[in-house]
Amino acid sequence: MNNSTSAQIIDGNALAAHLRTDVKRRAAALAAKGVTPGLAVVLVGENPASQVYVRNKVKGCVDAGMHSVLERYADTMTEDELLARIDALNQDRTIHGILVQLPLPVHIDAAKVIEAISPAKDVDGFHIASAGALMVGQQGFWPCTPYGCMKMLESIGYNLRGKHAVVIGRSNIVGKPMALMLLQQNATVTICHSATADLKALTLQADVIVAAVGKRNVLTADMVKPGAVVIDVGMNRNDEGKLCGDVDFEGVRQVAGYITPVPGGVGPMTITMLLVNTLEAAEREFAA
Ligand code: GUN
């Protein structure tokens, strides 16, 4: 380690804990009025990573004083059977948010299933109605991971107006909604992807970089302007099997002004924003 200045770490665990305290308070207030916010999590098949994710989502809900049911089905479940379950959950007054864990088995059309979820209960923000609402700035549900990234920027008091934000990755779940959220806050936004000709030339101009590719060392110290804010959405394993992000953390932290670690950065924020969306869904229904 040299003596150069080091970036401030944006602590996702601490921010998540802080936000969850507020969720818990609001959930209790709503429960006192007779409405306990409820999330249904649907898992089809035996994907080991998915099993861990859904357990954490249900636990997050219960810890926040909300109601949560986990529906697990064998990978022999048909598309029609799943659509029938979604329909029942759409009608269920105790359920305010519905989340179908992805990936689904290949014989089930994930797009069709997502579109079957009532937009009022689409707490993942994956429905076309939610994507459209984000695009035109109307009320909907924001996808949890980019929403969490925005909360991290907010937590350091960062004003995006007129800043150049570079998003690396163009997925429907992170890259594209991330770019729209940054744009809504008046940043000038560049979206980079696998066909981008000169990634480094663009990231070197960036005041904010969000790396959401799913590949190690996509962003290295030579690609970062001194003082830039670096948000790492990646979840990868290094050669030793340890969790790491898309950013070369040890290198980039010597150059950046702020950086999010992996683990303990964006990860804990994603479930937190799911809780926020579920609470919000229940509050909206109560107000309606
Ligand atoms: N699979 C991986 N991440 C997610 C997520 O955020 N939501 C859902 N439904 N499935 C996922």
Coordinates of N, CA and C in Angstrom, one line a residue, residues 73-278:
Y73 N -41.8 -24.2 -5.6 CA -42.4 -25.2 -6.6 C -41.2 -25.9 -7.3
A74 N -41.6 -27.2 -7.6 CA -40.6 -28.0 -8.3 C -40.4 -27.5 -9.8
D75 N -39.3 -27.8 -10.4 CA -39.1 -27.3 -11.7 C -40.0 -28.0 -12.8
T76 N -40.8 -28.9 -12.3 CA -41.8 -29.5 -13.2 C -43.1 -28.6 -13.3
M77 N -43.2 -27.6 -12.5 CA -44.3 -26.7 -12.6 C -44.5 -26.2 -14.0
T78 N -45.7 -26.1 -14.5 CA -45.9 -25.6 -15.9 C -46.1 -24.1 -15.8
E79 N -46.0 -23.5 -17.0 CA -46.2 -22.1 -17.1 C -47.6 -21.7 -16.7
D80 N -48.6 -22.5 -17.1 CA -50.0 -22.2 -16.8 C -50.2 -22.3 -15.3
E81 N -49.6 -23.3 -14.6 CA -49.7 -23.4 -13.2 C -49.2 -22.2 -12.5
L82 N -48.0 -21.7 -13.0 CA -47.4 -20.5 -12.4 C -48.3 -19.3 -12.6
L83 N -48.8 -19.1 -13.8 CA -49.7 -18.0 -14.1 C -50.9 -18.0 -13.2
A84 N -51.4 -19.2 -12.9 CA -52.6 -19.3 -12.1 C -52.2 -18.9 -10.6
R85 N -51.0 -19.2 -10.2 CA -50.6 -18.8 -8.8 C -50.4 -17.2 -8.8
I86 N -49.9 -16.6 -9.9 CA -49.7 -15.2 -9.9 C -51.1 -14.5 -9.8
D87 N -52.0 -15.1 -10.6 CA -53.4 -14.6 -10.6 C -54.0 -14.6 -9.2
A88 N -53.8 -15.7 -8.5 CA -54.3 -15.8 -7.1 C -53.6 -14.7 -6.2
L89 N -52.3 -14.6 -6.4 CA -51.6 -13.6 -5.5 C -52.0 -12.2 -5.9
N90 N -52.3 -11.9 -7.1 CA -52.8 -10.6 -7.5 C -54.1 -10.3 -6.8
Q91 N -54.9 -11.3 -6.5 CA -56.2 -11.1 -5.9 C -56.1 -11.1 -4.3
D92 N -55.0 -11.6 -3.8 CA -54.9 -11.8 -2.4 C -54.7 -10.4 -1.6
R93 N -55.6 -10.1 -0.8 CA -55.6 -8.8 -0.1 C -54.4 -8.7 0.9
T94 N -53.9 -9.8 1.4 CA -52.8 -9.8 2.4 C -51.5 -9.6 1.7
I95 N -51.4 -9.7 0.4 CA -50.2 -9.6 -0.3 C -50.1 -8.2 -1.1
H96 N -49.1 -7.4 -0.8 CA -48.9 -6.1 -1.5 C -47.8 -6.2 -2.5
G97 N -46.9 -7.1 -2.4 CA -45.8 -7.2 -3.4 C -45.6 -8.7 -3.8
I98 N -45.4 -8.9 -5.1 CA -45.1 -10.2 -5.6 C -43.8 -10.2 -6.3
L99 N -43.0 -11.2 -5.9 CA -41.6 -11.3 -6.6 C -41.5 -12.7 -7.1
V100 N -41.2 -12.9 -8.3 CA -40.9 -14.2 -8.9 C -39.4 -14.2 -9.1
Q101 N -38.7 -15.1 -8.4 CA -37.3 -15.1 -8.5 C -36.8 -15.6 -9.9
L102 N -35.9 -14.9 -10.5 CA -35.3 -15.3 -11.8 C -33.9 -15.9 -11.5
P103 N -33.4 -16.8 -12.3 CA -34.0 -17.3 -13.6 C -35.1 -18.3 -13.3
L104 N -36.1 -18.4 -14.2 CA -37.1 -19.4 -14.2 C -36.6 -20.6 -15.1
P105 N -37.2 -21.8 -14.8 CA -36.8 -22.9 -15.7 C -37.1 -22.5 -17.2
V106 N -36.3 -23.1 -18.1 CA -36.4 -22.7 -19.5 C -37.8 -22.9 -20.2
H107 N -38.6 -23.8 -19.7 CA -39.9 -24.1 -20.3 C -40.9 -23.0 -19.9
I108 N -40.5 -22.1 -19.0 CA -41.4 -21.0 -18.6 C -41.0 -19.7 -19.2
D109 N -41.9 -19.0 -19.8 CA -41.6 -17.7 -20.4 C -41.6 -16.6 -19.4
A110 N -40.4 -16.2 -19.0 CA -40.2 -15.3 -17.8 C -40.9 -13.9 -18.1
A111 N -40.9 -13.5 -19.3 CA -41.5 -12.2 -19.7 C -43.0 -12.3 -19.5
K112 N -43.6 -13.4 -19.9 CA -45.0 -13.6 -19.8 C -45.4 -13.6 -18.3
V113 N -44.6 -14.2 -17.5 CA -44.9 -14.3 -16.0 C -44.8 -12.9 -15.4
I114 N -43.8 -12.2 -15.7 CA -43.6 -10.9 -15.1 C -44.8 -10.0 -15.6
E115 N -45.2 -10.1 -16.8 CA -46.3 -9.2 -17.3 C -47.6 -9.6 -16.6
A116 N -47.7 -10.8 -16.0 CA -48.9 -11.3 -15.4 C -49.1 -10.7 -14.0
I117 N -47.9 -10.2 -13.4 CA -48.0 -9.6 -12.1 C -48.7 -8.2 -12.2
S118 N -49.6 -8.0 -11.2 CA -50.3 -6.7 -11.2 C -49.2 -5.6 -11.1
P119 N -49.2 -4.5 -11.9 CA -48.2 -3.5 -11.7 C -48.3 -2.8 -10.3
A120 N -49.4 -2.9 -9.7 CA -49.5 -2.3 -8.3 C -48.8 -3.2 -7.3
K121 N -48.4 -4.4 -7.7 CA -47.7 -5.3 -6.8 C -46.3 -5.7 -7.3
D122 N -45.9 -5.0 -8.3 CA -44.6 -5.3 -9.0 C -43.4 -4.7 -8.3
V123 N -43.1 -5.2 -7.1 CA -42.1 -4.6 -6.2 C -40.7 -4.8 -6.7
D124 N -40.5 -5.7 -7.7 CA -39.2 -5.9 -8.4 C -39.0 -4.8 -9.4
G125 N -40.1 -4.2 -9.9 CA -40.0 -3.1 -10.9 C -39.6 -3.7 -12.3
F126 N -39.9 -4.9 -12.5 CA -39.6 -5.5 -13.8 C -40.7 -5.5 -14.9
H127 N -41.9 -5.2 -14.4 CA -43.0 -5.2 -15.4 C -42.8 -4.0 -16.4
I128 N -43.3 -4.2 -17.6 CA -43.2 -3.2 -18.6 C -43.9 -1.9 -18.1
A129 N -44.9 -2.0 -17.4 CA -45.6 -0.8 -16.8 C -44.7 0.0 -15.9
S130 N -43.9 -0.8 -15.1 CA -42.9 -0.1 -14.2 C -41.8 0.5 -15.0
A131 N -41.3 -0.2 -16.0 CA -40.2 0.3 -16.8 C -40.7 1.6 -17.5
G132 N -41.9 1.6 -18.0 CA -42.5 2.7 -18.7 C -42.6 3.9 -17.8
A133 N -43.1 3.6 -16.6 CA -43.3 4.7 -15.6 C -42.0 5.4 -15.3
L134 N -40.9 4.6 -15.1 CA -39.6 5.2 -14.8 C -39.2 6.0 -16.0
M135 N -39.4 5.5 -17.2 CA -38.9 6.2 -18.4 C -39.6 7.6 -18.5
V136 N -40.9 7.7 -18.2 CA -41.6 9.0 -18.4 C -41.7 9.8 -17.1
G137 N -41.1 9.2 -16.0 CA -41.1 10.0 -14.7 C -42.4 9.9 -13.9
Q138 N -43.2 8.8 -14.2 CA -44.4 8.7 -13.4 C -44.2 7.7 -12.3
Q139 N -45.2 7.7 -11.4 CA -45.1 6.8 -10.2 C -45.2 5.3 -10.6
G140 N -44.3 4.5 -10.1 CA -44.3 3.1 -10.4 C -43.4 2.5 -9.3
F141 N -42.8 1.4 -9.7 CA -41.8 0.8 -8.7 C -40.4 0.8 -9.5
W142 N -39.4 1.3 -8.8 CA -38.0 1.2 -9.4 C -37.4 -0.1 -9.1
P143 N -36.7 -0.7 -10.1 CA -35.9 -1.9 -9.8 C -34.9 -1.7 -8.6
C144 N -34.9 -2.7 -7.7 CA -34.3 -2.5 -6.4 C -32.8 -2.2 -6.5
T145 N -32.0 -2.8 -7.4 CA -30.6 -2.6 -7.4 C -30.2 -1.2 -7.8
P146 N -30.7 -0.7 -8.9 CA -30.3 0.7 -9.3 C -30.9 1.7 -8.3
Y147 N -32.1 1.4 -7.7 CA -32.7 2.3 -6.7 C -31.8 2.4 -5.5
G148 N -31.2 1.2 -5.1 CA -30.2 1.2 -4.0 C -29.0 2.0 -4.3
C149 N -28.5 2.0 -5.5 CA -27.4 2.8 -5.9 C -27.7 4.3 -5.8
M150 N -28.9 4.7 -6.2 CA -29.3 6.1 -6.1 C -29.3 6.5 -4.6
K151 N -29.8 5.6 -3.7 CA -29.8 5.9 -2.3 C -28.3 6.1 -1.7
M152 N -27.4 5.3 -2.3 CA -26.0 5.4 -1.9 C -25.5 6.8 -2.3
L153 N -25.8 7.2 -3.5 CA -25.3 8.6 -3.9 C -26.0 9.7 -3.0
E154 N -27.3 9.5 -2.7 CA -28.0 10.4 -1.8 C -27.3 10.5 -0.5
S155 N -26.9 9.3 0.0 CA -26.3 9.2 1.4 C -25.0 10.0 1.6
I156 N -24.3 10.3 0.4 CA -23.1 11.1 0.5 C -23.4 12.6 0.1
G157 N -24.7 12.9 -0.1 CA -25.1 14.2 -0.4 C -24.7 14.6 -1.8
Y158 N -24.5 13.6 -2.7 CA -24.0 13.9 -4.0 C -25.0 14.6 -4.9
N159 N -24.7 15.7 -5.5 CA -25.6 16.4 -6.4 C -25.3 16.0 -7.9
L160 N -26.1 15.3 -8.5 CA -25.8 14.8 -9.9 C -26.0 15.8 -11.0
R161 N -26.6 16.9 -10.7 CA -26.9 17.9 -11.7 C -25.6 18.3 -12.5
G162 N -25.7 18.1 -13.8 CA -24.6 18.5 -14.7 C -23.4 17.6 -14.6
K163 N -23.4 16.6 -13.8 CA -22.3 15.7 -13.7 C -22.3 14.6 -14.8
H164 N -21.2 14.1 -15.2 CA -21.2 13.1 -16.2 C -21.2 11.7 -15.5
A165 N -22.2 10.9 -15.7 CA -22.3 9.6 -15.1 C -22.1 8.6 -16.2
V166 N -21.2 7.6 -16.0 CA -21.0 6.5 -17.0 C -21.5 5.2 -16.4
V167 N -22.4 4.6 -17.0 CA -23.0 3.3 -16.6 C -22.4 2.2 -17.5
I168 N -21.7 1.2 -16.9 CA -21.2 0.1 -17.7 C -22.1 -1.0 -17.5
G169 N -22.7 -1.4 -18.6 CA -23.7 -2.5 -18.6 C -25.1 -2.0 -19.0
R170 N -25.8 -2.8 -19.7 CA -27.1 -2.3 -20.3 C -28.3 -3.3 -20.0
S171 N -28.2 -4.0 -18.9 CA -29.3 -4.9 -18.6 C -30.6 -4.2 -18.3
N172 N -31.7 -4.9 -18.4 CA -33.0 -4.4 -18.1 C -33.1 -4.2 -16.6
I173 N -32.4 -5.0 -15.8 CA -32.5 -5.0 -14.4 C -31.7 -3.9 -13.7
V174 N -30.5 -3.6 -14.3 CA -29.6 -2.6 -13.7 C -29.2 -1.5 -14.6
G175 N -28.5 -1.8 -15.7 CA -27.9 -0.7 -16.5 C -28.9 0.3 -17.0
K176 N -29.9 -0.2 -17.7 CA -30.9 0.7 -18.4 C -31.7 1.5 -17.3
P177 N -32.3 0.9 -16.3 CA -33.0 1.7 -15.3 C -32.0 2.7 -14.5
M178 N -30.8 2.2 -14.3 CA -29.8 3.1 -13.6 C -29.6 4.3 -14.4
A179 N -29.4 4.2 -15.7 CA -29.2 5.4 -16.6 C -30.4 6.3 -16.5
L180 N -31.6 5.8 -16.5 CA -32.8 6.7 -16.5 C -32.9 7.4 -15.1
M181 N -32.5 6.7 -14.0 CA -32.6 7.4 -12.7 C -31.5 8.5 -12.6
L182 N -30.4 8.2 -13.1 CA -29.3 9.3 -13.1 C -29.7 10.5 -14.0
L183 N -30.3 10.2 -15.1 CA -30.8 11.2 -16.0 C -31.9 12.1 -15.3
Q184 N -32.8 11.4 -14.6 CA -33.9 12.1 -13.9 C -33.3 13.1 -12.9
Q185 N -32.1 12.8 -12.4 CA -31.4 13.7 -11.5 C -30.5 14.7 -12.2
N186 N -30.7 14.8 -13.5 CA -30.0 15.8 -14.3 C -28.5 15.6 -14.5
A187 N -28.1 14.3 -14.4 CA -26.8 14.0 -14.9 C -26.8 13.8 -16.4
T188 N -25.6 14.0 -17.0 CA -25.4 13.7 -18.4 C -24.9 12.2 -18.4
V189 N -25.6 11.3 -19.1 CA -25.4 9.9 -18.9 C -24.9 9.2 -20.2
T190 N -23.9 8.4 -20.0 CA -23.3 7.6 -21.1 C -23.5 6.1 -20.6
I191 N -24.1 5.3 -21.5 CA -24.2 3.9 -21.3 C -23.2 3.2 -22.1
C192 N -22.3 2.4 -21.4 CA -21.3 1.6 -22.1 C -21.6 0.1 -22.1
H193 N -21.2 -0.6 -23.0 CA -21.5 -2.0 -23.1 C -20.4 -2.8 -23.9
S194 N -20.7 -4.0 -24.1 CA -19.7 -4.9 -24.7 C -19.2 -4.4 -26.1
A195 N -20.0 -3.6 -26.8 CA -19.6 -3.1 -28.1 C -19.0 -1.7 -28.1
T196 N -18.9 -1.2 -26.9 CA -18.3 0.2 -26.7 C -16.9 0.2 -27.2
A197 N -16.5 1.1 -28.1 CA -15.2 1.1 -28.7 C -14.1 1.4 -27.8
D198 N -14.2 2.5 -27.0 CA -13.1 2.9 -26.1 C -13.6 3.2 -24.7
L199 N -13.8 2.2 -23.9 CA -14.4 2.3 -22.6 C -13.6 3.3 -21.7
K200 N -12.3 3.1 -21.7 CA -11.4 3.9 -20.8 C -11.6 5.4 -21.2
A201 N -11.7 5.7 -22.4 CA -11.8 7.2 -22.8 C -13.0 7.8 -22.2
L202 N -14.1 7.0 -22.1 CA -15.3 7.5 -21.5 C -15.3 7.5 -20.0
T203 N -14.8 6.4 -19.4 CA -14.8 6.4 -17.9 C -13.9 7.4 -17.3
L204 N -12.8 7.8 -18.1 CA -11.9 8.8 -17.6 C -12.5 10.2 -17.5
Q205 N -13.6 10.4 -18.2 CA -14.4 11.6 -18.2 C -15.4 11.6 -17.1
A206 N -15.6 10.5 -16.5 CA -16.8 10.4 -15.6 C -16.6 10.9 -14.2
D207 N -17.7 11.6 -13.7 CA -17.7 12.0 -12.3 C -18.3 10.9 -11.4
V208 N -19.1 10.1 -12.1 CA -19.7 8.9 -11.4 C -19.7 7.8 -12.3
I209 N -19.2 6.6 -11.8 CA -19.2 5.4 -12.6 C -20.0 4.3 -11.9
V210 N -20.9 3.7 -12.6 CA -21.6 2.5 -12.1 C -21.2 1.3 -12.9
A211 N -20.6 0.3 -12.3 CA -20.1 -0.9 -13.0 C -21.1 -2.0 -12.7
A212 N -21.8 -2.4 -13.8 CA -22.8 -3.5 -13.7 C -22.8 -4.4 -14.8
V213 N -21.6 -5.2 -14.9 CA -21.4 -6.1 -16.0 C -21.4 -7.5 -15.6
G214 N -20.9 -7.8 -14.4 CA -20.8 -9.2 -13.9 C -19.5 -9.8 -14.4
K215 N -18.4 -9.0 -14.4 CA -17.1 -9.5 -14.8 C -16.1 -8.8 -13.9
R216 N -15.1 -9.5 -13.4 CA -14.0 -8.9 -12.6 C -13.2 -8.0 -13.4
N217 N -12.7 -6.9 -12.6 CA -11.7 -6.0 -13.2 C -12.1 -5.3 -14.5
V218 N -13.4 -5.1 -14.6 CA -13.9 -4.3 -15.7 C -13.4 -2.8 -15.6
L219 N -13.3 -2.4 -14.3 CA -12.8 -1.0 -14.1 C -11.5 -1.1 -13.2
T220 N -10.5 -0.5 -13.8 CA -9.2 -0.5 -13.1 C -8.8 1.0 -12.8
A221 N -7.7 1.2 -12.0 CA -7.4 2.5 -11.5 C -7.0 3.5 -12.7
D222 N -6.4 3.0 -13.7 CA -6.0 3.8 -14.9 C -7.2 4.3 -15.7
M223 N -8.4 3.8 -15.3 CA -9.6 4.2 -16.1 C -10.5 5.2 -15.3
V224 N -10.0 5.7 -14.1 CA -10.8 6.5 -13.2 C -10.2 7.9 -13.0
K225 N -11.0 8.9 -13.1 CA -10.6 10.3 -12.9 C -10.5 10.5 -11.4
P226 N -9.4 11.1 -10.9 CA -9.2 11.3 -9.5 C -10.5 12.0 -8.9
G227 N -10.9 11.4 -7.8 CA -12.1 12.0 -7.0 C -13.4 11.5 -7.5
A228 N -13.5 10.7 -8.6 CA -14.8 10.2 -9.1 C -15.4 9.2 -8.0
V229 N -16.8 9.1 -8.2 CA -17.6 8.2 -7.3 C -17.8 6.9 -8.1
V230 N -17.4 5.8 -7.4 CA -17.5 4.5 -8.1 C -18.4 3.6 -7.4
I231 N -19.4 3.2 -8.1 CA -20.4 2.2 -7.5 C -20.3 0.9 -8.2
D232 N -20.1 -0.1 -7.4 CA -19.8 -1.5 -7.9 C -21.0 -2.4 -7.7
V233 N -21.7 -2.8 -8.8 CA -22.8 -3.6 -8.7 C -22.5 -5.1 -8.9
G234 N -21.2 -5.4 -9.3 CA -20.8 -6.7 -9.6 C -20.9 -7.7 -8.4
M235 N -21.1 -8.9 -8.7 CA -21.1 -10.0 -7.7 C -20.4 -11.2 -8.4
N236 N -19.1 -11.3 -8.2 CA -18.3 -12.3 -8.8 C -17.5 -13.1 -7.8
R237 N -16.8 -14.1 -8.2 CA -15.9 -14.8 -7.4 C -14.5 -14.7 -7.9
N238 N -13.5 -14.4 -7.1 CA -12.1 -14.3 -7.5 C -11.5 -15.7 -7.5
D239 N -10.2 -15.8 -7.9 CA -9.6 -17.1 -8.0 C -9.6 -17.9 -6.7
E240 N -9.6 -17.2 -5.6 CA -9.7 -17.9 -4.3 C -11.1 -18.2 -3.9
G241 N -12.1 -17.9 -4.7 CA -13.5 -18.2 -4.4 C -14.1 -17.1 -3.6
K242 N -13.4 -16.0 -3.3 CA -14.0 -14.9 -2.5 C -14.8 -14.0 -3.4
L243 N -15.9 -13.5 -2.7 CA -16.8 -12.6 -3.4 C -16.1 -11.3 -3.8
C244 N -16.3 -10.9 -5.1 CA -15.7 -9.6 -5.5 C -16.6 -9.0 -6.5
G245 N -16.4 -7.7 -6.8 CA -17.2 -7.0 -7.7 C -16.6 -6.9 -9.1
D246 N -17.1 -5.9 -9.9 CA -16.6 -5.7 -11.2 C -15.4 -4.7 -11.2
V247 N -15.1 -4.1 -10.0 CA -14.1 -3.1 -9.9 C -12.9 -3.6 -9.2
D248 N -11.7 -3.3 -9.7 CA -10.5 -3.6 -9.0 C -10.4 -2.7 -7.8
F249 N -11.0 -3.2 -6.7 CA -11.2 -2.3 -5.5 C -9.9 -1.7 -5.0
E250 N -8.9 -2.6 -4.8 CA -7.6 -2.1 -4.2 C -7.0 -1.0 -5.0
G251 N -7.0 -1.2 -6.3 CA -6.4 -0.2 -7.2 C -7.3 1.1 -7.3
V252 N -8.6 0.9 -7.6 CA -9.4 2.1 -7.8 C -9.6 2.9 -6.5
R253 N -9.6 2.3 -5.4 CA -9.7 3.1 -4.1 C -8.6 4.1 -3.9
Q254 N -7.5 3.9 -4.6 CA -6.4 4.9 -4.5 C -6.6 6.2 -5.3
V255 N -7.6 6.1 -6.3 CA -7.9 7.2 -7.2 C -9.2 7.8 -6.9
A256 N -10.2 7.0 -6.7 CA -11.6 7.5 -6.5 C -11.8 8.4 -5.3
G257 N -12.9 9.2 -5.3 CA -13.2 10.0 -4.1 C -14.1 9.1 -3.2
Y258 N -15.0 8.4 -3.8 CA -15.9 7.5 -3.0 C -15.9 6.1 -3.7
I259 N -16.1 5.1 -3.0 CA -16.2 3.7 -3.6 C -17.1 2.8 -2.8
T260 N -17.8 1.9 -3.4 CA -18.6 1.0 -2.7 C -17.9 -0.4 -2.7
P261 N -17.8 -1.0 -1.5 CA -17.1 -2.3 -1.5 C -18.0 -3.5 -1.9
V262 N -17.3 -4.6 -2.2 CA -18.1 -5.9 -2.4 C -17.3 -7.0 -1.6
P263 N -17.9 -7.6 -0.7 CA -19.3 -7.4 -0.2 C -19.5 -6.2 0.7
G264 N -20.7 -5.9 1.0 CA -21.0 -4.8 2.0 C -21.3 -3.5 1.3
G265 N -21.6 -3.5 0.0 CA -21.9 -2.3 -0.7 C -23.3 -2.3 -1.2
V266 N -23.4 -2.5 -2.6 CA -24.7 -2.5 -3.2 C -25.6 -3.7 -2.7
G267 N -25.0 -4.8 -2.5 CA -25.7 -6.0 -2.1 C -26.8 -5.8 -1.1
P268 N -26.4 -5.4 0.1 CA -27.4 -5.2 1.2 C -28.5 -4.1 0.8
M269 N -28.1 -3.3 -0.1 CA -29.1 -2.2 -0.5 C -30.2 -2.8 -1.3
T270 N -29.9 -3.8 -2.1 CA -31.0 -4.4 -3.0 C -32.2 -4.9 -2.2
I271 N -31.9 -5.7 -1.2 CA -33.0 -6.3 -0.5 C -33.7 -5.1 0.3
T272 N -32.9 -4.2 0.8 CA -33.5 -3.0 1.5 C -34.6 -2.3 0.6
M273 N -34.2 -2.1 -0.7 CA -35.1 -1.4 -1.5 C -36.3 -2.2 -1.9
L274 N -36.2 -3.6 -1.8 CA -37.3 -4.4 -2.0 C -38.3 -4.2 -0.8
L275 N -37.8 -4.1 0.4 CA -38.6 -3.8 1.5 C -39.3 -2.5 1.4
V276 N -38.5 -1.5 1.0 CA -39.1 -0.2 0.8 C -40.2 -0.2 -0.3
N277 N -40.0 -0.9 -1.4 CA -41.1 -1.0 -2.4 C -42.3 -1.7 -1.9
T278 N -42.1 -2.8 -1.1 CA -43.2 -3.6 -0.6 C -44.0 -2.7 0.4

